Amino acid sequence: MENTNVKTAAKGEQTSIQFLTITAIFVALTYVFTAFINVRLPIAANGGLIHLGNVPLFIAAIIFGKKTGMIAGGVGMGLFDLLSGWTAWAPFTFIIVGLMGYAVGKITESEKHQKFGWYVVALAVACVIKVVGYYIAEIFLYGNFVAPMASVPGNLVQIGVAAVIVLLVVGRLNVAAKRMGLKK
């Protein structure tokens, strides 16, 4: 009996270490893809930014679930805001992008939802969260209901580009993660 408890404790510890490691890697990837693979737009009140940070965020959420997606997105992109001089955006980004990662992971977490159509639905939900969330954030930041509309096209392009990339690779990455024993 005692040997079983030791094995169970060791497995739980291994699972925790694996979760922390994978999540930390995806936080870093989300930050790097946001900070270094981007285009600043000459539109919107704060200039706007199109980046590929949503790619590792969506991959993390689809393959490793809602908690990893939420943390990778919220912390990775929130950290970008803090370190890039867009500090006022950090709390909004932490919440909005965290919700995006959580939603994508929640929608795709069941085995029967690990299919292309469900991935599309999850990414569409993330798009709605992003557009509505940042629209509301800009109302708070700028005190204006019209100015935030200028950010909508950039947000749509950002999610659209990320969605195309993710949809092209996530199926194969999911199979690879299963073969490597990183997921059930």
Short mmCIF file of C-alpha atoms in Angstrom, two decimals:
data_model
loop_
_atom_site.label_atom_id
_atom_site.label_comp_id
_atom_site.label_asym_id
_atom_site.label_seq_id
_atom_site.Cartn_x
_atom_site.Cartn_y
_atom_site.Cartn_z
CA MET A 1 0.00 0.00 0.00
CA GLU A 2 2.79 2.41 0.91
CA ASN A 3 4.55 1.76 -2.42
CA THR A 4 1.34 2.71 -4.28
CA ASN A 5 1.16 6.01 -2.39
CA VAL A 6 4.79 6.77 -3.25
CA LYS A 7 4.13 6.04 -6.93
CA THR A 8 1.01 8.20 -6.91
CA ALA A 9 2.87 11.07 -5.23
CA ALA A 10 5.76 10.76 -7.70
CA LYS A 11 3.35 10.76 -10.65
CA GLY A 12 1.59 13.85 -9.29
CA GLU A 13 4.92 15.61 -8.83
CA GLN A 14 5.98 14.65 -12.37
CA THR A 15 2.68 15.95 -13.74
CA SER A 16 3.12 19.25 -11.87
CA ILE A 17 6.67 19.65 -13.13
CA GLN A 18 5.57 18.85 -16.66
CA PHE A 19 2.70 21.37 -16.44
CA LEU A 20 4.99 24.09 -15.08
CA THR A 21 7.65 23.40 -17.69
CA ILE A 22 5.30 23.34 -20.67
CA THR A 23 3.42 26.41 -19.43
CA ALA A 24 6.66 28.34 -18.86
CA ILE A 25 7.87 27.46 -22.35
CA PHE A 26 4.62 28.73 -23.86
CA VAL A 27 4.70 31.92 -21.76
CA ALA A 28 8.19 32.55 -23.17
CA LEU A 29 7.14 31.69 -26.74
CA THR A 30 4.09 33.95 -26.51
CA TYR A 31 6.24 36.80 -25.25
CA VAL A 32 8.92 36.30 -27.92
CA PHE A 33 6.41 35.98 -30.78
CA THR A 34 4.67 39.14 -29.55
CA ALA A 35 7.83 41.18 -28.96
CA PHE A 36 9.90 40.21 -31.96
CA ILE A 37 7.55 39.09 -34.73
CA ASN A 38 5.36 42.15 -35.13
CA VAL A 39 4.39 45.12 -37.28
CA ARG A 40 3.39 48.43 -35.73
CA LEU A 41 0.42 50.02 -37.45
CA PRO A 42 0.03 53.75 -38.05
CA ILE A 43 -3.65 53.52 -37.09
CA ALA A 44 -5.58 53.58 -33.84
CA ALA A 45 -5.01 55.91 -30.93
CA ASN A 46 -1.90 54.09 -29.72
CA GLY A 47 -0.60 53.00 -33.11
CA GLY A 48 -1.72 49.38 -32.95
CA LEU A 49 0.37 46.26 -33.29
CA ILE A 50 -0.01 43.11 -35.32
CA HIS A 51 2.06 40.25 -33.92
CA LEU A 52 2.25 36.47 -33.97
CA GLY A 53 2.01 36.00 -30.20
CA ASN A 54 -1.39 34.41 -30.65
CA VAL A 55 0.18 31.48 -32.51
CA PRO A 56 1.93 29.86 -29.51
CA LEU A 57 -0.97 30.93 -27.28
CA PHE A 58 -3.53 29.07 -29.41
CA ILE A 59 -1.27 26.04 -29.85
CA ALA A 60 -0.73 25.87 -26.06
CA ALA A 61 -4.47 26.10 -25.39
CA ILE A 62 -5.47 23.51 -27.99
CA ILE A 63 -2.79 20.96 -27.13
CA PHE A 64 -2.27 21.48 -23.39
CA GLY A 65 -5.60 22.92 -22.25
CA LYS A 66 -7.28 25.92 -20.77
CA LYS A 67 -4.91 26.52 -17.82
CA THR A 68 -1.78 26.49 -19.96
CA GLY A 69 -3.50 28.62 -22.63
CA MET A 70 -4.75 31.13 -20.08
CA ILE A 71 -1.39 31.51 -18.36
CA ALA A 72 0.65 31.54 -21.58
CA GLY A 73 -1.56 34.22 -23.09
CA GLY A 74 -2.18 36.44 -20.11
CA VAL A 75 1.33 36.35 -18.68
CA GLY A 76 3.22 36.20 -22.01
CA MET A 77 1.43 39.15 -23.61
CA GLY A 78 0.96 41.02 -20.32
CA LEU A 79 4.71 40.79 -19.81
CA PHE A 80 5.22 42.20 -23.31
CA ASP A 81 3.06 45.20 -22.41
CA LEU A 82 5.00 45.79 -19.19
CA LEU A 83 8.41 45.54 -20.86
CA SER A 84 7.58 47.42 -24.08
CA GLY A 85 6.34 50.66 -22.57
CA TRP A 86 2.62 49.88 -23.01
CA THR A 87 2.22 49.50 -19.25
CA ALA A 88 -1.34 50.87 -19.12
CA TRP A 89 -2.41 48.00 -21.37
CA ALA A 90 -0.92 45.22 -19.19
CA PRO A 91 -3.92 44.63 -16.85
CA PHE A 92 -6.32 44.61 -19.79
CA THR A 93 -4.07 42.29 -21.80
CA PHE A 94 -3.64 39.95 -18.84
CA ILE A 95 -7.42 39.56 -18.55
CA ILE A 96 -8.42 39.65 -22.23
CA VAL A 97 -5.71 37.36 -23.57
CA GLY A 98 -5.99 35.10 -20.53
CA LEU A 99 -9.70 34.71 -21.33
CA MET A 100 -8.84 33.99 -24.97
CA GLY A 101 -6.47 31.18 -23.95
CA TYR A 102 -8.94 29.80 -21.44
CA ALA A 103 -11.80 29.80 -23.96
CA VAL A 104 -9.78 28.10 -26.70
CA GLY A 105 -8.58 25.46 -24.26
CA LYS A 106 -12.02 24.91 -22.75
CA ILE A 107 -13.69 24.50 -26.16
CA THR A 108 -11.07 22.06 -27.47
CA GLU A 109 -10.26 20.10 -24.31
CA SER A 110 -12.56 17.14 -24.86
CA GLU A 111 -11.25 14.37 -27.10
CA LYS A 112 -14.27 14.68 -29.40
CA HIS A 113 -13.53 18.40 -29.83
CA GLN A 114 -9.98 17.74 -31.01
CA LYS A 115 -11.00 18.30 -34.62
CA PHE A 116 -10.54 21.02 -37.22
CA GLY A 117 -14.12 22.33 -36.98
CA TRP A 118 -13.87 22.77 -33.21
CA TYR A 119 -10.52 24.51 -33.61
CA VAL A 120 -12.19 27.00 -35.96
CA VAL A 121 -15.01 27.59 -33.47
CA ALA A 122 -12.52 28.09 -30.62
CA LEU A 123 -10.44 30.57 -32.62
CA ALA A 124 -13.59 32.47 -33.66
CA VAL A 125 -14.57 32.76 -29.99
CA ALA A 126 -11.07 34.04 -29.18
CA CYS A 127 -11.45 36.63 -31.94
CA VAL A 128 -14.72 37.90 -30.44
CA ILE A 129 -13.12 38.08 -26.97
CA LYS A 130 -10.17 40.04 -28.38
CA VAL A 131 -12.20 42.53 -30.41
CA VAL A 132 -14.80 43.18 -27.70
CA GLY A 133 -12.25 43.12 -24.87
CA TYR A 134 -9.86 45.59 -26.44
CA TYR A 135 -12.73 47.81 -27.60
CA ILE A 136 -13.89 48.07 -23.98
CA ALA A 137 -10.29 48.55 -22.76
CA GLU A 138 -9.80 51.44 -25.17
CA ILE A 139 -13.02 53.06 -23.98
CA PHE A 140 -11.53 53.04 -20.46
CA LEU A 141 -8.11 54.23 -21.63
CA TYR A 142 -9.27 56.94 -24.05
CA GLY A 143 -12.71 57.85 -22.71
CA ASN A 144 -14.18 57.62 -26.19
CA PHE A 145 -16.57 55.19 -27.90
CA VAL A 146 -15.47 55.99 -31.47
CA ALA A 147 -11.64 55.88 -31.33
CA PRO A 148 -11.55 52.16 -30.40
CA MET A 149 -13.16 51.27 -33.74
CA ALA A 150 -9.82 52.02 -35.43
CA SER A 151 -8.27 49.01 -33.63
CA VAL A 152 -10.83 46.48 -34.82
CA PRO A 153 -9.31 45.84 -38.29
CA GLY A 154 -5.85 45.24 -36.82
CA ASN A 155 -7.26 42.86 -34.21
CA LEU A 156 -9.14 40.94 -36.91
CA VAL A 157 -6.02 40.66 -39.08
CA GLN A 158 -3.93 39.59 -36.09
CA ILE A 159 -6.31 36.78 -35.12
CA GLY A 160 -6.95 35.81 -38.75
CA VAL A 161 -3.25 35.39 -39.55
CA ALA A 162 -2.65 33.46 -36.32
CA ALA A 163 -5.69 31.25 -36.97
CA VAL A 164 -4.47 30.30 -40.45
CA ILE A 165 -1.00 29.40 -39.14
CA VAL A 166 -2.38 27.46 -36.17
CA LEU A 167 -4.93 25.56 -38.24
CA LEU A 168 -2.15 24.49 -40.62
CA VAL A 169 0.11 23.05 -37.89
CA VAL A 170 -1.84 22.21 -34.73
CA GLY A 171 -3.13 18.83 -35.88
CA ARG A 172 0.38 17.54 -36.48
CA LEU A 173 1.70 19.12 -33.29
CA ASN A 174 -1.12 17.49 -31.32
CA VAL A 175 -0.19 14.06 -32.71
CA ALA A 176 3.49 14.70 -31.91
CA ALA A 177 2.64 15.74 -28.32
CA LYS A 178 0.67 12.51 -27.84
CA ARG A 179 3.49 10.37 -29.27
CA MET A 180 6.00 12.06 -26.97
CA GLY A 181 3.79 11.38 -23.97
CA LEU A 182 3.20 15.07 -23.31
CA LYS A 183 -0.56 14.59 -23.40
CA LYS A 184 -3.03 11.74 -23.12
#
